[in-house]
């Protein structure tokens, strides 16, 4: 499981005194422990749930980077970028733009959707089938472009 890998990497970061990795891995492990506590001791946490937590953390880091960049806080931008790089190590590879466009075009063809009025149907199917492979914001942009 992802939790075990992160725990092992955390120990390695402690031993190597890599502060950026250590800070990010401690945050990841804390979030995963919260997830386990919410689910309860009797319920096994799936890797899909763990990936959702990591995706949420990556999105938070990207948003923080944008805000700090607008406020000219390069020290905080660098810190957030370092943490984002560590988080992205554990996420599945993201789809390229062309690959994402092909996948969404296939969903549009499959559903027979013709216009923006039915965008929700395409978004629902695309979000489920492309979970972890592409960010929801990117999916939405491609769907809007293809349907308009």
Short mmCIF file of N, CA and C in Angstrom, two decimals:
data_model
loop_
_atom_site.label_atom_id
_atom_site.label_comp_id
_atom_site.label_asym_id
_atom_site.label_seq_id
_atom_site.Cartn_x
_atom_site.Cartn_y
_atom_site.Cartn_z
N UNK A 1 0.83 -1.19 0.00
CA UNK A 1 0.00 0.00 0.00
C UNK A 1 0.88 1.25 0.00
N UNK A 2 0.27 2.31 -0.40
CA UNK A 2 0.94 3.60 -0.50
C UNK A 2 1.44 4.07 0.87
N UNK A 3 0.64 3.84 1.90
CA UNK A 3 0.99 4.26 3.25
C UNK A 3 2.32 3.65 3.69
N UNK A 4 2.50 2.37 3.41
CA UNK A 4 3.74 1.68 3.79
C UNK A 4 4.94 2.25 3.05
N UNK A 5 4.77 2.55 1.77
CA UNK A 5 5.85 3.13 0.97
C UNK A 5 6.23 4.51 1.50
N UNK A 6 5.23 5.30 1.85
CA UNK A 6 5.49 6.65 2.37
C UNK A 6 6.19 6.57 3.72
N UNK A 7 5.79 5.61 4.56
CA UNK A 7 6.44 5.43 5.86
C UNK A 7 7.91 5.08 5.68
N UNK A 8 8.20 4.19 4.75
CA UNK A 8 9.59 3.80 4.48
C UNK A 8 10.39 4.98 3.94
N UNK A 9 9.78 5.75 3.04
CA UNK A 9 10.47 6.92 2.48
C UNK A 9 10.68 8.00 3.54
N UNK A 10 9.76 8.10 4.49
CA UNK A 10 9.89 9.06 5.59
C UNK A 10 11.11 8.71 6.45
N UNK A 11 11.28 7.44 6.74
CA UNK A 11 12.44 7.00 7.52
C UNK A 11 13.73 7.31 6.76
N UNK A 12 13.73 7.07 5.45
CA UNK A 12 14.90 7.36 4.63
C UNK A 12 15.20 8.87 4.63
N UNK A 13 14.16 9.70 4.58
CA UNK A 13 14.35 11.15 4.58
C UNK A 13 14.90 11.62 5.93
N UNK A 14 14.46 10.98 7.01
CA UNK A 14 14.99 11.32 8.33
C UNK A 14 16.48 11.00 8.39
N UNK A 15 16.83 9.82 7.90
CA UNK A 15 18.23 9.39 7.94
C UNK A 15 19.12 10.27 7.06
N UNK A 16 18.60 10.69 5.91
CA UNK A 16 19.41 11.50 4.99
C UNK A 16 19.35 12.99 5.32
N UNK A 17 18.51 13.35 6.28
CA UNK A 17 18.34 14.75 6.72
C UNK A 17 17.88 15.66 5.57
N UNK A 18 17.06 15.11 4.69
CA UNK A 18 16.51 15.87 3.58
C UNK A 18 15.25 16.59 4.08
N UNK A 19 15.39 17.87 4.40
CA UNK A 19 14.31 18.62 5.04
C UNK A 19 13.07 18.78 4.16
N UNK A 20 13.27 19.01 2.88
CA UNK A 20 12.12 19.20 1.98
C UNK A 20 11.29 17.92 1.90
N UNK A 21 11.95 16.79 1.68
CA UNK A 21 11.24 15.51 1.63
C UNK A 21 10.60 15.20 2.97
N UNK A 22 11.34 15.44 4.03
CA UNK A 22 10.85 15.14 5.38
C UNK A 22 9.57 15.91 5.68
N UNK A 23 9.57 17.20 5.39
CA UNK A 23 8.41 18.06 5.64
C UNK A 23 7.20 17.57 4.85
N UNK A 24 7.41 17.28 3.58
CA UNK A 24 6.30 16.83 2.72
C UNK A 24 5.79 15.46 3.14
N UNK A 25 6.69 14.54 3.41
CA UNK A 25 6.29 13.18 3.78
C UNK A 25 5.58 13.14 5.13
N UNK A 26 5.98 14.00 6.05
CA UNK A 26 5.28 14.07 7.33
C UNK A 26 3.84 14.55 7.12
N UNK A 27 3.68 15.53 6.24
CA UNK A 27 2.34 16.02 5.93
C UNK A 27 1.48 14.96 5.26
N UNK A 28 2.07 14.24 4.32
CA UNK A 28 1.33 13.17 3.62
C UNK A 28 0.92 12.10 4.62
N UNK A 29 1.86 11.67 5.44
CA UNK A 29 1.57 10.60 6.40
C UNK A 29 0.48 11.04 7.38
N UNK A 30 0.52 12.29 7.82
CA UNK A 30 -0.50 12.80 8.74
C UNK A 30 -1.88 12.76 8.08
N UNK A 31 -1.96 13.17 6.81
CA UNK A 31 -3.25 13.15 6.11
C UNK A 31 -3.77 11.72 5.93
N UNK A 32 -2.87 10.79 5.63
CA UNK A 32 -3.27 9.40 5.46
C UNK A 32 -3.71 8.79 6.79
N UNK A 33 -3.07 9.20 7.89
CA UNK A 33 -3.49 8.71 9.20
C UNK A 33 -4.87 9.26 9.56
N UNK A 34 -5.14 10.51 9.20
CA UNK A 34 -6.47 11.08 9.41
C UNK A 34 -7.52 10.30 8.62
N UNK A 35 -7.18 9.94 7.39
CA UNK A 35 -8.09 9.15 6.57
C UNK A 35 -8.39 7.81 7.23
N UNK A 36 -7.36 7.16 7.74
CA UNK A 36 -7.54 5.87 8.42
C UNK A 36 -8.40 6.03 9.67
N UNK A 37 -8.21 7.11 10.40
CA UNK A 37 -9.00 7.35 11.61
C UNK A 37 -10.46 7.60 11.27
N UNK A 38 -10.71 8.33 10.18
CA UNK A 38 -12.08 8.61 9.75
C UNK A 38 -12.79 7.33 9.33
N UNK A 39 -12.08 6.46 8.63
CA UNK A 39 -12.67 5.21 8.15
C UNK A 39 -12.93 4.23 9.29
N UNK A 40 -12.11 4.29 10.31
CA UNK A 40 -12.25 3.37 11.44
C UNK A 40 -11.28 2.22 11.32
N UNK A 41 -11.02 1.60 12.46
CA UNK A 41 -10.01 0.54 12.52
C UNK A 41 -10.44 -0.71 11.76
N UNK A 42 -11.73 -0.96 11.68
CA UNK A 42 -12.20 -2.20 11.06
C UNK A 42 -12.26 -2.13 9.54
N UNK A 43 -12.18 -0.93 8.98
CA UNK A 43 -12.30 -0.76 7.53
C UNK A 43 -10.91 -0.55 6.93
N UNK A 44 -10.60 -1.32 5.90
CA UNK A 44 -9.33 -1.19 5.19
C UNK A 44 -9.41 0.00 4.23
N UNK A 45 -8.41 0.86 4.26
CA UNK A 45 -8.36 2.03 3.38
C UNK A 45 -7.82 1.57 2.03
N UNK A 46 -8.55 1.90 0.96
CA UNK A 46 -8.13 1.48 -0.37
C UNK A 46 -7.06 2.43 -0.91
N UNK A 47 -6.32 1.93 -1.88
CA UNK A 47 -5.29 2.77 -2.50
C UNK A 47 -5.96 3.93 -3.25
N UNK A 48 -7.16 3.71 -3.74
CA UNK A 48 -7.90 4.77 -4.43
C UNK A 48 -8.18 5.93 -3.47
N UNK A 49 -8.57 5.60 -2.23
CA UNK A 49 -8.81 6.65 -1.23
C UNK A 49 -7.52 7.40 -0.91
N UNK A 50 -6.42 6.65 -0.82
CA UNK A 50 -5.13 7.28 -0.56
C UNK A 50 -4.73 8.22 -1.70
N UNK A 51 -5.00 7.80 -2.93
CA UNK A 51 -4.68 8.65 -4.08
C UNK A 51 -5.53 9.92 -4.09
N UNK A 52 -6.78 9.81 -3.66
CA UNK A 52 -7.64 10.99 -3.59
C UNK A 52 -7.07 12.01 -2.61
N UNK A 53 -6.56 11.51 -1.49
CA UNK A 53 -5.94 12.40 -0.50
C UNK A 53 -4.73 13.10 -1.12
N UNK A 54 -3.89 12.33 -1.82
CA UNK A 54 -2.70 12.91 -2.45
C UNK A 54 -3.08 13.93 -3.53
N UNK A 55 -4.11 13.63 -4.31
CA UNK A 55 -4.54 14.56 -5.35
C UNK A 55 -5.05 15.86 -4.72
N UNK A 56 -5.78 15.73 -3.61
CA UNK A 56 -6.27 16.92 -2.91
C UNK A 56 -5.09 17.75 -2.38
N UNK A 57 -4.09 17.07 -1.83
CA UNK A 57 -2.91 17.78 -1.32
C UNK A 57 -2.15 18.47 -2.44
N UNK A 58 -2.04 17.82 -3.59
CA UNK A 58 -1.35 18.42 -4.74
C UNK A 58 -2.09 19.66 -5.21
N UNK A 59 -3.42 19.58 -5.25
CA UNK A 59 -4.22 20.73 -5.67
C UNK A 59 -4.04 21.89 -4.68
N UNK A 60 -4.02 21.58 -3.39
CA UNK A 60 -3.80 22.63 -2.39
C UNK A 60 -2.45 23.30 -2.60
N UNK A 61 -1.43 22.53 -2.91
CA UNK A 61 -0.09 23.10 -3.12
C UNK A 61 -0.09 24.00 -4.36
N UNK A 62 -0.75 23.55 -5.44
CA UNK A 62 -0.80 24.38 -6.66
C UNK A 62 -1.51 25.70 -6.39
N UNK A 63 -2.62 25.64 -5.65
CA UNK A 63 -3.35 26.86 -5.32
C UNK A 63 -2.49 27.79 -4.46
N UNK A 64 -1.78 27.21 -3.50
CA UNK A 64 -0.90 28.02 -2.64
C UNK A 64 0.21 28.66 -3.45
N UNK A 65 0.77 27.92 -4.39
CA UNK A 65 1.84 28.47 -5.23
C UNK A 65 1.32 29.69 -6.00
N UNK A 66 0.11 29.59 -6.56
CA UNK A 66 -0.47 30.72 -7.29
C UNK A 66 -0.64 31.94 -6.38
N UNK A 67 -1.17 31.71 -5.19
CA UNK A 67 -1.40 32.81 -4.25
C UNK A 67 -0.08 33.45 -3.81
N UNK A 68 0.88 32.62 -3.44
CA UNK A 68 2.17 33.15 -2.99
C UNK A 68 2.91 33.87 -4.11
N UNK A 69 2.77 33.39 -5.34
CA UNK A 69 3.43 34.06 -6.47
C UNK A 69 2.82 35.45 -6.68
N UNK A 70 1.50 35.57 -6.53
CA UNK A 70 0.85 36.88 -6.67
C UNK A 70 1.30 37.84 -5.57
N UNK A 71 1.59 37.29 -4.40
CA UNK A 71 2.02 38.11 -3.27
C UNK A 71 3.54 38.31 -3.22
N UNK A 72 4.24 37.82 -4.25
CA UNK A 72 5.71 37.94 -4.35
C UNK A 72 6.43 37.31 -3.17
N UNK A 73 5.96 36.15 -2.73
CA UNK A 73 6.59 35.42 -1.63
C UNK A 73 7.32 34.22 -2.21
N UNK A 74 8.47 34.47 -2.82
CA UNK A 74 9.22 33.42 -3.50
C UNK A 74 9.71 32.34 -2.54
N UNK A 75 9.97 32.71 -1.29
CA UNK A 75 10.40 31.71 -0.32
C UNK A 75 9.31 30.66 -0.10
N UNK A 76 8.08 31.12 0.01
CA UNK A 76 6.96 30.20 0.21
C UNK A 76 6.61 29.44 -1.07
N UNK A 77 6.78 30.10 -2.22
CA UNK A 77 6.55 29.43 -3.50
C UNK A 77 7.51 28.25 -3.63
N UNK A 78 8.77 28.48 -3.30
CA UNK A 78 9.77 27.41 -3.40
C UNK A 78 9.43 26.26 -2.46
N UNK A 79 9.03 26.58 -1.24
CA UNK A 79 8.68 25.55 -0.25
C UNK A 79 7.51 24.70 -0.76
N UNK A 80 6.49 25.36 -1.27
CA UNK A 80 5.31 24.64 -1.78
C UNK A 80 5.67 23.79 -3.00
N UNK A 81 6.53 24.31 -3.87
CA UNK A 81 6.94 23.55 -5.06
C UNK A 81 7.71 22.30 -4.67
N UNK A 82 8.55 22.42 -3.66
CA UNK A 82 9.30 21.25 -3.19
C UNK A 82 8.34 20.18 -2.66
N UNK A 83 7.35 20.61 -1.89
CA UNK A 83 6.37 19.66 -1.35
C UNK A 83 5.53 19.05 -2.47
N UNK A 84 5.16 19.87 -3.46
CA UNK A 84 4.38 19.37 -4.58
C UNK A 84 5.15 18.30 -5.35
N UNK A 85 6.45 18.50 -5.55
CA UNK A 85 7.27 17.51 -6.25
C UNK A 85 7.28 16.18 -5.50
N UNK A 86 7.34 16.23 -4.19
CA UNK A 86 7.34 14.99 -3.39
C UNK A 86 5.98 14.30 -3.51
N UNK A 87 4.91 15.06 -3.41
CA UNK A 87 3.56 14.49 -3.51
C UNK A 87 3.37 13.84 -4.88
N UNK A 88 3.83 14.50 -5.94
CA UNK A 88 3.63 13.99 -7.30
C UNK A 88 4.39 12.69 -7.55
N UNK A 89 5.40 12.39 -6.75
CA UNK A 89 6.12 11.12 -6.89
C UNK A 89 5.19 9.93 -6.66
N UNK A 90 4.18 10.11 -5.83
CA UNK A 90 3.29 9.02 -5.45
C UNK A 90 2.00 8.99 -6.27
N UNK A 91 1.80 9.99 -7.10
CA UNK A 91 0.60 10.03 -7.95
C UNK A 91 0.89 9.31 -9.27
N UNK A 92 -0.14 8.71 -9.87
CA UNK A 92 0.07 8.10 -11.18
C UNK A 92 0.42 9.17 -12.21
N UNK A 93 1.10 8.77 -13.26
CA UNK A 93 1.49 9.71 -14.31
C UNK A 93 0.24 10.36 -14.91
N UNK A 94 0.31 11.66 -15.10
CA UNK A 94 -0.81 12.41 -15.66
C UNK A 94 -0.84 12.24 -17.18
N UNK A 95 -2.04 12.24 -17.74
CA UNK A 95 -2.20 12.11 -19.18
C UNK A 95 -1.70 13.38 -19.87
N UNK A 96 -1.16 13.21 -21.06
CA UNK A 96 -0.78 14.35 -21.88
C UNK A 96 -2.02 14.99 -22.47
N UNK A 97 -1.88 16.19 -23.01
CA UNK A 97 -3.03 16.91 -23.56
C UNK A 97 -3.70 16.15 -24.71
N UNK A 98 -2.90 15.62 -25.62
CA UNK A 98 -3.46 14.90 -26.77
C UNK A 98 -4.18 13.64 -26.32
N UNK A 99 -3.58 12.92 -25.40
CA UNK A 99 -4.17 11.68 -24.88
C UNK A 99 -5.48 11.98 -24.14
N UNK A 100 -5.49 13.06 -23.36
CA UNK A 100 -6.69 13.47 -22.63
C UNK A 100 -7.80 13.85 -23.60
N UNK A 101 -7.45 14.59 -24.64
CA UNK A 101 -8.44 15.01 -25.63
C UNK A 101 -9.06 13.81 -26.34
N UNK A 102 -8.23 12.82 -26.68
CA UNK A 102 -8.74 11.60 -27.33
C UNK A 102 -9.70 10.85 -26.41
N UNK A 103 -9.34 10.73 -25.14
CA UNK A 103 -10.19 10.01 -24.19
C UNK A 103 -11.53 10.71 -24.02
N UNK A 104 -11.53 12.03 -23.93
CA UNK A 104 -12.78 12.77 -23.76
C UNK A 104 -13.59 12.74 -25.05
N UNK A 105 -12.94 12.81 -26.19
CA UNK A 105 -13.65 12.71 -27.47
C UNK A 105 -14.36 11.36 -27.57
N UNK A 106 -13.71 10.30 -27.11
CA UNK A 106 -14.33 8.97 -27.12
C UNK A 106 -15.56 8.94 -26.22
N UNK A 107 -15.50 9.60 -25.07
CA UNK A 107 -16.65 9.65 -24.16
C UNK A 107 -17.79 10.43 -24.81
N UNK A 108 -17.47 11.54 -25.47
CA UNK A 108 -18.50 12.35 -26.14
C UNK A 108 -19.16 11.53 -27.25
N UNK A 109 -18.36 10.81 -28.02
CA UNK A 109 -18.90 9.97 -29.09
C UNK A 109 -19.77 8.86 -28.52
N UNK A 110 -19.31 8.24 -27.45
CA UNK A 110 -20.04 7.14 -26.82
C UNK A 110 -21.40 7.59 -26.28
N UNK A 111 -21.44 8.78 -25.68
CA UNK A 111 -22.69 9.27 -25.10
C UNK A 111 -23.58 9.96 -26.13
N UNK A 112 -23.02 10.39 -27.23
CA UNK A 112 -23.81 11.06 -28.25
C UNK A 112 -24.16 12.49 -27.90
N UNK A 113 -23.44 13.09 -27.00
CA UNK A 113 -23.70 14.46 -26.56
C UNK A 113 -23.33 15.43 -27.68
N UNK A 114 -24.20 16.43 -27.88
CA UNK A 114 -23.99 17.37 -28.99
C UNK A 114 -23.63 18.78 -28.54
N UNK A 115 -24.01 19.18 -27.34
CA UNK A 115 -23.75 20.57 -26.96
C UNK A 115 -23.46 20.75 -25.49
N UNK A 116 -23.25 22.00 -25.12
CA UNK A 116 -22.89 22.36 -23.75
C UNK A 116 -24.00 22.03 -22.75
N UNK A 117 -25.23 21.91 -23.21
CA UNK A 117 -26.34 21.63 -22.30
C UNK A 117 -26.17 20.30 -21.59
N UNK A 118 -25.45 19.37 -22.21
CA UNK A 118 -25.26 18.05 -21.62
C UNK A 118 -23.82 17.86 -21.12
N UNK A 119 -23.15 18.95 -20.83
CA UNK A 119 -21.76 18.89 -20.38
C UNK A 119 -21.63 18.08 -19.09
N UNK A 120 -22.60 18.17 -18.21
CA UNK A 120 -22.56 17.46 -16.93
C UNK A 120 -22.45 15.96 -17.10
N UNK A 121 -23.14 15.43 -18.10
CA UNK A 121 -23.09 13.99 -18.37
C UNK A 121 -21.68 13.58 -18.77
N UNK A 122 -21.08 14.35 -19.65
CA UNK A 122 -19.72 14.05 -20.11
C UNK A 122 -18.73 14.20 -18.95
N UNK A 123 -18.88 15.26 -18.16
CA UNK A 123 -17.98 15.49 -17.02
C UNK A 123 -18.06 14.35 -16.02
N UNK A 124 -19.26 13.87 -15.75
CA UNK A 124 -19.43 12.77 -14.80
C UNK A 124 -18.69 11.52 -15.25
N UNK A 125 -18.89 11.16 -16.51
CA UNK A 125 -18.22 9.96 -17.03
C UNK A 125 -16.71 10.16 -17.12
N UNK A 126 -16.30 11.34 -17.56
CA UNK A 126 -14.87 11.62 -17.71
C UNK A 126 -14.17 11.63 -16.35
N UNK A 127 -14.81 12.22 -15.37
CA UNK A 127 -14.21 12.28 -14.03
C UNK A 127 -14.01 10.88 -13.46
N UNK A 128 -14.98 10.00 -13.69
CA UNK A 128 -14.86 8.63 -13.18
C UNK A 128 -13.79 7.85 -13.92
N UNK A 129 -13.81 7.91 -15.24
CA UNK A 129 -12.88 7.09 -16.02
C UNK A 129 -11.45 7.64 -16.01
N UNK A 130 -11.29 8.93 -15.78
CA UNK A 130 -9.95 9.53 -15.82
C UNK A 130 -9.44 9.90 -14.43
N UNK A 131 -10.09 9.40 -13.39
CA UNK A 131 -9.70 9.72 -12.01
C UNK A 131 -8.23 9.35 -11.78
N UNK A 132 -7.49 10.30 -11.28
CA UNK A 132 -6.08 10.06 -10.99
C UNK A 132 -5.16 10.26 -12.19
N UNK A 133 -5.74 10.27 -13.38
CA UNK A 133 -4.93 10.41 -14.59
C UNK A 133 -4.89 11.84 -15.10
N UNK A 134 -5.89 12.64 -14.68
CA UNK A 134 -5.94 14.03 -15.11
C UNK A 134 -6.68 14.85 -14.06
N UNK A 135 -6.29 16.08 -13.91
CA UNK A 135 -6.90 17.00 -12.97
C UNK A 135 -8.29 17.40 -13.46
N UNK A 136 -9.23 17.56 -12.56
CA UNK A 136 -10.60 17.92 -12.92
C UNK A 136 -10.68 19.22 -13.70
N UNK A 137 -9.81 20.15 -13.38
CA UNK A 137 -9.79 21.44 -14.07
C UNK A 137 -9.41 21.25 -15.54
N UNK A 138 -8.40 20.41 -15.79
CA UNK A 138 -7.98 20.13 -17.17
C UNK A 138 -9.08 19.41 -17.92
N UNK A 139 -9.74 18.45 -17.27
CA UNK A 139 -10.83 17.71 -17.91
C UNK A 139 -11.92 18.69 -18.32
N UNK A 140 -12.30 19.57 -17.40
CA UNK A 140 -13.35 20.55 -17.66
C UNK A 140 -13.00 21.45 -18.85
N UNK A 141 -11.76 21.92 -18.91
CA UNK A 141 -11.34 22.79 -20.01
C UNK A 141 -11.45 22.08 -21.36
N UNK A 142 -11.03 20.82 -21.41
CA UNK A 142 -11.07 20.07 -22.67
C UNK A 142 -12.51 19.79 -23.07
N UNK A 143 -13.36 19.41 -22.10
CA UNK A 143 -14.77 19.13 -22.40
C UNK A 143 -15.43 20.39 -22.96
N UNK A 144 -15.20 21.53 -22.32
CA UNK A 144 -15.79 22.79 -22.80
C UNK A 144 -15.33 23.10 -24.22
N UNK A 145 -14.04 22.92 -24.47
CA UNK A 145 -13.50 23.22 -25.81
C UNK A 145 -14.10 22.29 -26.86
N UNK A 146 -14.24 21.00 -26.55
CA UNK A 146 -14.75 20.04 -27.53
C UNK A 146 -16.25 20.19 -27.76
N UNK A 147 -16.99 20.62 -26.74
CA UNK A 147 -18.44 20.74 -26.90
C UNK A 147 -18.86 22.08 -27.49
N UNK A 148 -18.00 23.08 -27.46
CA UNK A 148 -18.41 24.39 -27.98
C UNK A 148 -18.14 24.52 -29.46
#
